[in-house]
Amino acid sequence: MKRWRGLKSLVQDVVEHGTTAVEGVHRRTAAVPFALLRKIRPLDAPVRRIQALHDLTLSVSYGMVRLVNRVVGKTVDVALDVVEQRSGEARIRDVPPPAPLPSSTR
């Protein structure tokens, strides 16, 4: 069970840090054309608003991926707890009852 929990944590960390890294690359890449368009004076204000909307959408989208990742992680924790508890109960049921004590003779 320890290995499953470790694997779950590893996958969860990869998704968490991976989405954060990809979000940063996405934001920096998108900033280049926005910066070029903002140099055209009449487009500066509208492009500024569009970039703000883009960045907000980006934050919400990647934030949702991270939120779902955490929810799935908690769900897997609960599922592993149930499996662990049931396997423990099965082991208890599989243990034979103790042998009766010999009666003492006087």
mmCIF file of N, CA and C in Angstrom:
data_model
loop_
_atom_site.group_PDB
_atom_site.id
_atom_site.type_symbol
_atom_site.label_atom_id
_atom_site.label_comp_id
_atom_site.label_asym_id
_atom_site.label_seq_id
_atom_site.Cartn_x
_atom_site.Cartn_y
_atom_site.Cartn_z
ATOM 1 N N MET A 1 0.845 -1.193 0.000
ATOM 2 C CA MET A 1 0.000 0.000 0.000
ATOM 3 C C MET A 1 0.889 1.255 0.000
ATOM 4 N N LYS A 2 2.040 1.138 0.637
ATOM 5 C CA LYS A 2 2.965 2.269 0.690
ATOM 6 C C LYS A 2 3.419 2.683 -0.713
ATOM 7 N N ARG A 3 3.636 1.684 -1.574
ATOM 8 C CA ARG A 3 4.068 1.970 -2.948
ATOM 9 C C ARG A 3 2.976 2.693 -3.729
ATOM 10 N N TRP A 4 1.715 2.283 -3.547
ATOM 11 C CA TRP A 4 0.610 2.936 -4.239
ATOM 12 C C TRP A 4 0.501 4.388 -3.791
ATOM 13 N N ARG A 5 0.659 4.622 -2.495
ATOM 14 C CA ARG A 5 0.589 5.998 -1.984
ATOM 15 C C ARG A 5 1.753 6.832 -2.529
ATOM 16 N N GLY A 6 2.910 6.210 -2.625
ATOM 17 C CA GLY A 6 4.070 6.904 -3.186
ATOM 18 C C GLY A 6 3.861 7.248 -4.651
ATOM 19 N N LEU A 7 3.311 6.299 -5.404
ATOM 20 C CA LEU A 7 3.029 6.542 -6.820
ATOM 21 C C LEU A 7 2.004 7.654 -6.978
ATOM 22 N N LYS A 8 0.974 7.636 -6.157
ATOM 23 C CA LYS A 8 -0.056 8.682 -6.196
ATOM 24 C C LYS A 8 0.570 10.038 -5.934
ATOM 25 N N SER A 9 1.423 10.123 -4.932
ATOM 26 C CA SER A 9 2.078 11.391 -4.604
ATOM 27 C C SER A 9 2.989 11.856 -5.734
ATOM 28 N N LEU A 10 3.697 10.929 -6.336
ATOM 29 C CA LEU A 10 4.592 11.268 -7.438
ATOM 30 C C LEU A 10 3.805 11.826 -8.627
ATOM 31 N N VAL A 11 2.728 11.153 -9.007
ATOM 32 C CA VAL A 11 1.911 11.614 -10.131
ATOM 33 C C VAL A 11 1.295 12.974 -9.808
ATOM 34 N N GLN A 12 0.820 13.123 -8.589
ATOM 35 C CA GLN A 12 0.208 14.384 -8.180
ATOM 36 C C GLN A 12 1.237 15.524 -8.239
ATOM 37 N N ASP A 13 2.450 15.284 -7.782
ATOM 38 C CA ASP A 13 3.506 16.304 -7.843
ATOM 39 C C ASP A 13 3.862 16.649 -9.283
ATOM 40 N N VAL A 14 3.936 15.639 -10.139
ATOM 41 C CA VAL A 14 4.258 15.881 -11.556
ATOM 42 C C VAL A 14 3.192 16.774 -12.189
ATOM 43 N N VAL A 15 1.923 16.481 -11.928
ATOM 44 C CA VAL A 15 0.849 17.295 -12.504
ATOM 45 C C VAL A 15 0.904 18.710 -11.935
ATOM 46 N N GLU A 16 1.087 18.831 -10.630
ATOM 47 C CA GLU A 16 1.140 20.158 -9.980
ATOM 48 C C GLU A 16 2.271 21.009 -10.550
ATOM 49 N N HIS A 17 3.477 20.481 -10.519
ATOM 50 C CA HIS A 17 4.637 21.255 -10.966
ATOM 51 C C HIS A 17 4.685 21.374 -12.482
ATOM 52 N N GLY A 18 4.228 20.347 -13.178
ATOM 53 C CA GLY A 18 4.201 20.387 -14.638
ATOM 54 C C GLY A 18 3.257 21.457 -15.155
ATOM 55 N N THR A 19 2.053 21.532 -14.599
ATOM 56 C CA THR A 19 1.111 22.556 -15.058
ATOM 57 C C THR A 19 1.607 23.956 -14.718
ATOM 58 N N THR A 20 2.263 24.108 -13.585
ATOM 59 C CA THR A 20 2.815 25.421 -13.226
ATOM 60 C C THR A 20 3.898 25.829 -14.220
ATOM 61 N N ALA A 21 4.765 24.892 -14.588
ATOM 62 C CA ALA A 21 5.826 25.186 -15.550
ATOM 63 C C ALA A 21 5.248 25.499 -16.927
ATOM 64 N N VAL A 22 4.288 24.692 -17.380
ATOM 65 C CA VAL A 22 3.679 24.915 -18.694
ATOM 66 C C VAL A 22 2.925 26.245 -18.709
ATOM 67 N N GLU A 23 2.257 26.564 -17.611
ATOM 68 C CA GLU A 23 1.549 27.847 -17.529
ATOM 69 C C GLU A 23 2.526 29.011 -17.702
ATOM 70 N N GLY A 24 3.683 28.916 -17.065
ATOM 71 C CA GLY A 24 4.686 29.976 -17.200
ATOM 72 C C GLY A 24 5.179 30.128 -18.631
ATOM 73 N N VAL A 25 5.450 29.007 -19.275
ATOM 74 C CA VAL A 25 5.897 29.037 -20.677
ATOM 75 C C VAL A 25 4.794 29.613 -21.561
ATOM 76 N N HIS A 26 3.575 29.179 -21.331
ATOM 77 C CA HIS A 26 2.430 29.652 -22.103
ATOM 78 C C HIS A 26 2.294 31.179 -21.957
ATOM 79 N N ARG A 27 2.375 31.659 -20.718
ATOM 80 C CA ARG A 27 2.221 33.092 -20.446
ATOM 81 C C ARG A 27 3.329 33.900 -21.129
ATOM 82 N N ARG A 28 4.580 33.423 -20.999
ATOM 83 C CA ARG A 28 5.711 34.152 -21.606
ATOM 84 C C ARG A 28 5.642 34.124 -23.133
ATOM 85 N N THR A 29 5.228 32.997 -23.690
ATOM 86 C CA THR A 29 5.120 32.886 -25.145
ATOM 87 C C THR A 29 4.030 33.817 -25.680
ATOM 88 N N ALA A 30 2.903 33.839 -25.010
ATOM 89 C CA ALA A 30 1.794 34.695 -25.444
ATOM 90 C C ALA A 30 2.125 36.174 -25.260
ATOM 91 N N ALA A 31 2.992 36.497 -24.314
ATOM 92 C CA ALA A 31 3.334 37.900 -24.053
ATOM 93 C C ALA A 31 4.065 38.542 -25.232
ATOM 94 N N VAL A 32 4.765 37.753 -26.018
ATOM 95 C CA VAL A 32 5.549 38.302 -27.137
ATOM 96 C C VAL A 32 4.653 38.990 -28.176
ATOM 97 N N PRO A 33 3.646 38.307 -28.746
ATOM 98 C CA PRO A 33 2.804 39.016 -29.719
ATOM 99 C C PRO A 33 1.998 40.150 -29.084
ATOM 100 N N PHE A 34 1.592 39.982 -27.827
ATOM 101 C CA PHE A 34 0.879 41.075 -27.159
ATOM 102 C C PHE A 34 1.784 42.308 -27.067
ATOM 103 N N ALA A 35 3.035 42.117 -26.700
ATOM 104 C CA ALA A 35 3.975 43.240 -26.582
ATOM 105 C C ALA A 35 4.179 43.921 -27.939
ATOM 106 N N LEU A 36 4.283 43.131 -28.991
ATOM 107 C CA LEU A 36 4.456 43.714 -30.326
ATOM 108 C C LEU A 36 3.219 44.525 -30.740
ATOM 109 N N LEU A 37 2.049 43.964 -30.494
ATOM 110 C CA LEU A 37 0.812 44.676 -30.848
ATOM 111 C C LEU A 37 0.636 45.947 -30.026
ATOM 112 N N ARG A 38 1.058 45.947 -28.794
ATOM 113 C CA ARG A 38 0.903 47.127 -27.929
ATOM 114 C C ARG A 38 1.803 48.276 -28.363
ATOM 115 N N LYS A 39 2.797 47.986 -29.179
ATOM 116 C CA LYS A 39 3.663 49.055 -29.689
ATOM 117 C C LYS A 39 2.943 49.909 -30.730
ATOM 118 N N ILE A 40 1.867 49.361 -31.286
ATOM 119 C CA ILE A 40 1.037 50.143 -32.211
ATOM 120 C C ILE A 40 0.080 50.948 -31.339
ATOM 121 N N ARG A 41 0.358 52.249 -31.257
ATOM 122 C CA ARG A 41 -0.330 53.109 -30.286
ATOM 123 C C ARG A 41 -1.858 52.938 -30.258
ATOM 124 N N PRO A 42 -2.581 52.927 -31.384
ATOM 125 C CA PRO A 42 -4.047 52.791 -31.303
ATOM 126 C C PRO A 42 -4.499 51.425 -30.759
ATOM 127 N N LEU A 43 -3.623 50.437 -30.837
ATOM 128 C CA LEU A 43 -3.994 49.102 -30.366
ATOM 129 C C LEU A 43 -3.614 48.857 -28.899
ATOM 130 N N ASP A 44 -2.850 49.765 -28.326
ATOM 131 C CA ASP A 44 -2.326 49.538 -26.974
ATOM 132 C C ASP A 44 -3.426 49.227 -25.951
ATOM 133 N N ALA A 45 -4.419 50.080 -25.854
ATOM 134 C CA ALA A 45 -5.472 49.891 -24.837
ATOM 135 C C ALA A 45 -6.274 48.607 -25.076
ATOM 136 N N PRO A 46 -6.766 48.373 -26.317
ATOM 137 C CA PRO A 46 -7.523 47.131 -26.498
ATOM 138 C C PRO A 46 -6.671 45.878 -26.286
ATOM 139 N N VAL A 47 -5.424 45.906 -26.746
ATOM 140 C CA VAL A 47 -4.555 44.736 -26.572
ATOM 141 C C VAL A 47 -4.267 44.507 -25.089
ATOM 142 N N ARG A 48 -4.119 45.594 -24.347
ATOM 143 C CA ARG A 48 -3.901 45.479 -22.887
ATOM 144 C C ARG A 48 -5.065 44.728 -22.235
ATOM 145 N N ARG A 49 -6.289 45.105 -22.626
ATOM 146 C CA ARG A 49 -7.481 44.437 -22.060
ATOM 147 C C ARG A 49 -7.560 42.971 -22.515
ATOM 148 N N ILE A 50 -7.250 42.726 -23.772
ATOM 149 C CA ILE A 50 -7.285 41.349 -24.297
ATOM 150 C C ILE A 50 -6.228 40.498 -23.597
ATOM 151 N N GLN A 51 -5.049 41.067 -23.364
ATOM 152 C CA GLN A 51 -4.006 40.318 -22.669
ATOM 153 C C GLN A 51 -4.420 40.023 -21.231
ATOM 154 N N ALA A 52 -5.052 40.998 -20.581
ATOM 155 C CA ALA A 52 -5.523 40.765 -19.209
ATOM 156 C C ALA A 52 -6.541 39.632 -19.182
ATOM 157 N N LEU A 53 -7.465 39.632 -20.165
ATOM 158 C CA LEU A 53 -8.453 38.561 -20.252
ATOM 159 C C LEU A 53 -7.773 37.218 -20.544
ATOM 160 N N HIS A 54 -6.808 37.236 -21.444
ATOM 161 C CA HIS A 54 -6.046 36.022 -21.769
ATOM 162 C C HIS A 54 -5.355 35.479 -20.520
ATOM 163 N N ASP A 55 -4.674 36.368 -19.801
ATOM 164 C CA ASP A 55 -3.933 35.933 -18.611
ATOM 165 C C ASP A 55 -4.866 35.406 -17.522
ATOM 166 N N LEU A 56 -6.027 36.039 -17.376
ATOM 167 C CA LEU A 56 -7.009 35.545 -16.406
ATOM 168 C C LEU A 56 -7.505 34.163 -16.803
ATOM 169 N N THR A 57 -7.835 33.998 -18.084
ATOM 170 C CA THR A 57 -8.293 32.698 -18.585
ATOM 171 C C THR A 57 -7.221 31.633 -18.380
ATOM 172 N N LEU A 58 -5.991 32.010 -18.635
ATOM 173 C CA LEU A 58 -4.858 31.105 -18.445
ATOM 174 C C LEU A 58 -4.758 30.673 -16.978
ATOM 175 N N SER A 59 -4.827 31.639 -16.073
ATOM 176 C CA SER A 59 -4.735 31.336 -14.634
ATOM 177 C C SER A 59 -5.867 30.423 -14.184
ATOM 178 N N VAL A 60 -7.075 30.719 -14.650
ATOM 179 C CA VAL A 60 -8.234 29.901 -14.253
ATOM 180 C C VAL A 60 -8.109 28.489 -14.814
ATOM 181 N N SER A 61 -7.711 28.382 -16.069
ATOM 182 C CA SER A 61 -7.614 27.060 -16.709
ATOM 183 C C SER A 61 -6.579 26.173 -16.021
ATOM 184 N N TYR A 62 -5.369 26.684 -15.866
ATOM 185 C CA TYR A 62 -4.331 25.882 -15.219
ATOM 186 C C TYR A 62 -4.642 25.689 -13.728
ATOM 187 N N GLY A 63 -5.281 26.676 -13.128
ATOM 188 C CA GLY A 63 -5.697 26.533 -11.731
ATOM 189 C C GLY A 63 -6.707 25.409 -11.561
ATOM 190 N N MET A 64 -7.621 25.277 -12.526
ATOM 191 C CA MET A 64 -8.607 24.182 -12.465
ATOM 192 C C MET A 64 -7.931 22.825 -12.604
ATOM 193 N N VAL A 65 -6.929 22.742 -13.465
ATOM 194 C CA VAL A 65 -6.194 21.471 -13.596
ATOM 195 C C VAL A 65 -5.561 21.120 -12.249
ATOM 196 N N ARG A 66 -4.952 22.109 -11.599
ATOM 197 C CA ARG A 66 -4.322 21.839 -10.296
ATOM 198 C C ARG A 66 -5.369 21.497 -9.230
ATOM 199 N N LEU A 67 -6.526 22.168 -9.273
ATOM 200 C CA LEU A 67 -7.595 21.868 -8.312
ATOM 201 C C LEU A 67 -8.104 20.440 -8.501
ATOM 202 N N VAL A 68 -8.377 20.053 -9.749
ATOM 203 C CA VAL A 68 -8.841 18.685 -10.023
ATOM 204 C C VAL A 68 -7.772 17.686 -9.585
ATOM 205 N N ASN A 69 -6.515 18.008 -9.813
ATOM 206 C CA ASN A 69 -5.413 17.145 -9.376
ATOM 207 C C ASN A 69 -5.464 16.921 -7.859
ATOM 208 N N ARG A 70 -5.696 17.988 -7.103
ATOM 209 C CA ARG A 70 -5.772 17.838 -5.639
ATOM 210 C C ARG A 70 -6.998 17.025 -5.220
ATOM 211 N N VAL A 71 -8.141 17.282 -5.875
ATOM 212 C CA VAL A 71 -9.371 16.536 -5.545
ATOM 213 C C VAL A 71 -9.191 15.053 -5.866
ATOM 214 N N VAL A 72 -8.618 14.761 -7.019
ATOM 215 C CA VAL A 72 -8.365 13.362 -7.387
ATOM 216 C C VAL A 72 -7.395 12.733 -6.389
ATOM 217 N N GLY A 73 -6.375 13.480 -5.978
ATOM 218 C CA GLY A 73 -5.423 12.966 -4.990
ATOM 219 C C GLY A 73 -6.106 12.603 -3.685
ATOM 220 N N LYS A 74 -6.999 13.473 -3.206
ATOM 221 C CA LYS A 74 -7.742 13.188 -1.963
ATOM 222 C C LYS A 74 -8.653 11.975 -2.152
ATOM 223 N N THR A 75 -9.279 11.870 -3.322
ATOM 224 C CA THR A 75 -10.166 10.735 -3.602
ATOM 225 C C THR A 75 -9.379 9.426 -3.605
ATOM 226 N N VAL A 76 -8.209 9.447 -4.218
ATOM 227 C CA VAL A 76 -7.363 8.244 -4.235
ATOM 228 C C VAL A 76 -6.919 7.900 -2.813
ATOM 229 N N ASP A 77 -6.604 8.917 -1.993
ATOM 230 C CA ASP A 77 -6.250 8.654 -0.596
ATOM 231 C C ASP A 77 -7.374 7.917 0.128
ATOM 232 N N VAL A 78 -8.607 8.388 -0.064
ATOM 233 C CA VAL A 78 -9.760 7.743 0.584
ATOM 234 C C VAL A 78 -9.918 6.312 0.069
ATOM 235 N N ALA A 79 -9.791 6.127 -1.247
ATOM 236 C CA ALA A 79 -9.925 4.781 -1.824
ATOM 237 C C ALA A 79 -8.849 3.848 -1.272
ATOM 238 N N LEU A 80 -7.619 4.342 -1.172
ATOM 239 C CA LEU A 80 -6.536 3.507 -0.623
ATOM 240 C C LEU A 80 -6.777 3.201 0.855
ATOM 241 N N ASP A 81 -7.331 4.164 1.593
ATOM 242 C CA ASP A 81 -7.677 3.901 2.997
ATOM 243 C C ASP A 81 -8.702 2.776 3.109
ATOM 244 N N VAL A 82 -9.711 2.819 2.240
ATOM 245 C CA VAL A 82 -10.760 1.786 2.260
ATOM 246 C C VAL A 82 -10.159 0.430 1.910
ATOM 247 N N VAL A 83 -9.341 0.381 0.864
ATOM 248 C CA VAL A 83 -8.710 -0.885 0.463
ATOM 249 C C VAL A 83 -7.843 -1.407 1.603
ATOM 250 N N GLU A 84 -7.080 -0.517 2.212
ATOM 251 C CA GLU A 84 -6.197 -0.925 3.314
ATOM 252 C C GLU A 84 -7.012 -1.455 4.491
ATOM 253 N N GLN A 85 -8.107 -0.759 4.805
ATOM 254 C CA GLN A 85 -8.955 -1.189 5.916
ATOM 255 C C GLN A 85 -9.593 -2.551 5.615
ATOM 256 N N ARG A 86 -10.086 -2.710 4.389
ATOM 257 C CA ARG A 86 -10.728 -3.985 4.030
ATOM 258 C C ARG A 86 -9.728 -5.128 3.983
ATOM 259 N N SER A 87 -8.519 -4.850 3.516
ATOM 260 C CA SER A 87 -7.529 -5.930 3.491
ATOM 261 C C SER A 87 -7.120 -6.290 4.914
ATOM 262 N N GLY A 88 -7.121 -5.315 5.807
ATOM 263 C CA GLY A 88 -6.842 -5.604 7.214
ATOM 264 C C GLY A 88 -7.945 -6.437 7.843
ATOM 265 N N GLU A 89 -9.189 -6.114 7.507
ATOM 266 C CA GLU A 89 -10.327 -6.889 8.018
ATOM 267 C C GLU A 89 -10.291 -8.309 7.473
ATOM 268 N N ALA A 90 -9.896 -8.450 6.206
ATOM 269 C CA ALA A 90 -9.815 -9.785 5.604
ATOM 270 C C ALA A 90 -8.758 -10.605 6.315
ATOM 271 N N ARG A 91 -7.635 -9.961 6.642
ATOM 272 C CA ARG A 91 -6.580 -10.692 7.354
ATOM 273 C C ARG A 91 -7.064 -11.135 8.732
ATOM 274 N N ILE A 92 -7.854 -10.302 9.382
ATOM 275 C CA ILE A 92 -8.377 -10.658 10.708
ATOM 276 C C ILE A 92 -9.339 -11.842 10.573
ATOM 277 N N ARG A 93 -10.189 -11.832 9.537
ATOM 278 C CA ARG A 93 -11.133 -12.928 9.335
ATOM 279 C C ARG A 93 -10.427 -14.221 8.964
ATOM 280 N N ASP A 94 -9.275 -14.124 8.315
ATOM 281 C CA ASP A 94 -8.546 -15.312 7.877
ATOM 282 C C ASP A 94 -7.771 -15.980 9.014
ATOM 283 N N VAL A 95 -7.616 -15.288 10.117
ATOM 284 C CA VAL A 95 -6.876 -15.868 11.243
ATOM 285 C C VAL A 95 -7.796 -16.884 11.921
ATOM 286 N N PRO A 96 -7.328 -18.108 12.072
ATOM 287 C CA PRO A 96 -8.189 -19.111 12.718
ATOM 288 C C PRO A 96 -8.399 -18.759 14.191
ATOM 289 N N PRO A 97 -9.535 -19.161 14.723
ATOM 290 C CA PRO A 97 -9.774 -18.880 16.146
ATOM 291 C C PRO A 97 -8.768 -19.648 17.000
ATOM 292 N N PRO A 98 -8.502 -19.148 18.178
ATOM 293 C CA PRO A 98 -7.532 -19.837 19.027
ATOM 294 C C PRO A 98 -8.043 -21.229 19.423
ATOM 295 N N ALA A 99 -7.123 -22.127 19.608
ATOM 296 C CA ALA A 99 -7.501 -23.499 20.043
ATOM 297 C C ALA A 99 -8.037 -23.419 21.450
ATOM 298 N N PRO A 100 -8.998 -24.279 21.747
ATOM 299 C CA PRO A 100 -9.533 -24.267 23.112
ATOM 300 C C PRO A 100 -8.453 -24.693 24.107
ATOM 301 N N LEU A 101 -8.526 -24.077 25.257
ATOM 302 C CA LEU A 101 -7.561 -24.406 26.296
ATOM 303 C C LEU A 101 -7.868 -25.800 26.837
ATOM 304 N N PRO A 102 -6.818 -26.565 27.100
ATOM 305 C CA PRO A 102 -7.083 -27.899 27.668
ATOM 306 C C PRO A 102 -7.700 -27.763 29.061
ATOM 307 N N SER A 103 -8.647 -28.642 29.350
ATOM 308 C CA SER A 103 -9.253 -28.584 30.677
ATOM 309 C C SER A 103 -8.280 -29.232 31.665
ATOM 310 N N SER A 104 -8.195 -28.634 32.804
ATOM 311 C CA SER A 104 -7.243 -29.166 33.801
ATOM 312 C C SER A 104 -7.910 -30.321 34.552
ATOM 313 N N THR A 105 -7.126 -31.326 34.840
ATOM 314 C CA THR A 105 -7.628 -32.483 35.590
ATOM 315 C C THR A 105 -7.135 -32.376 37.016
ATOM 316 N N ARG A 106 -7.976 -32.690 37.996
ATOM 317 C CA ARG A 106 -7.593 -32.587 39.400
ATOM 318 C C ARG A 106 -7.515 -33.900 40.032
#
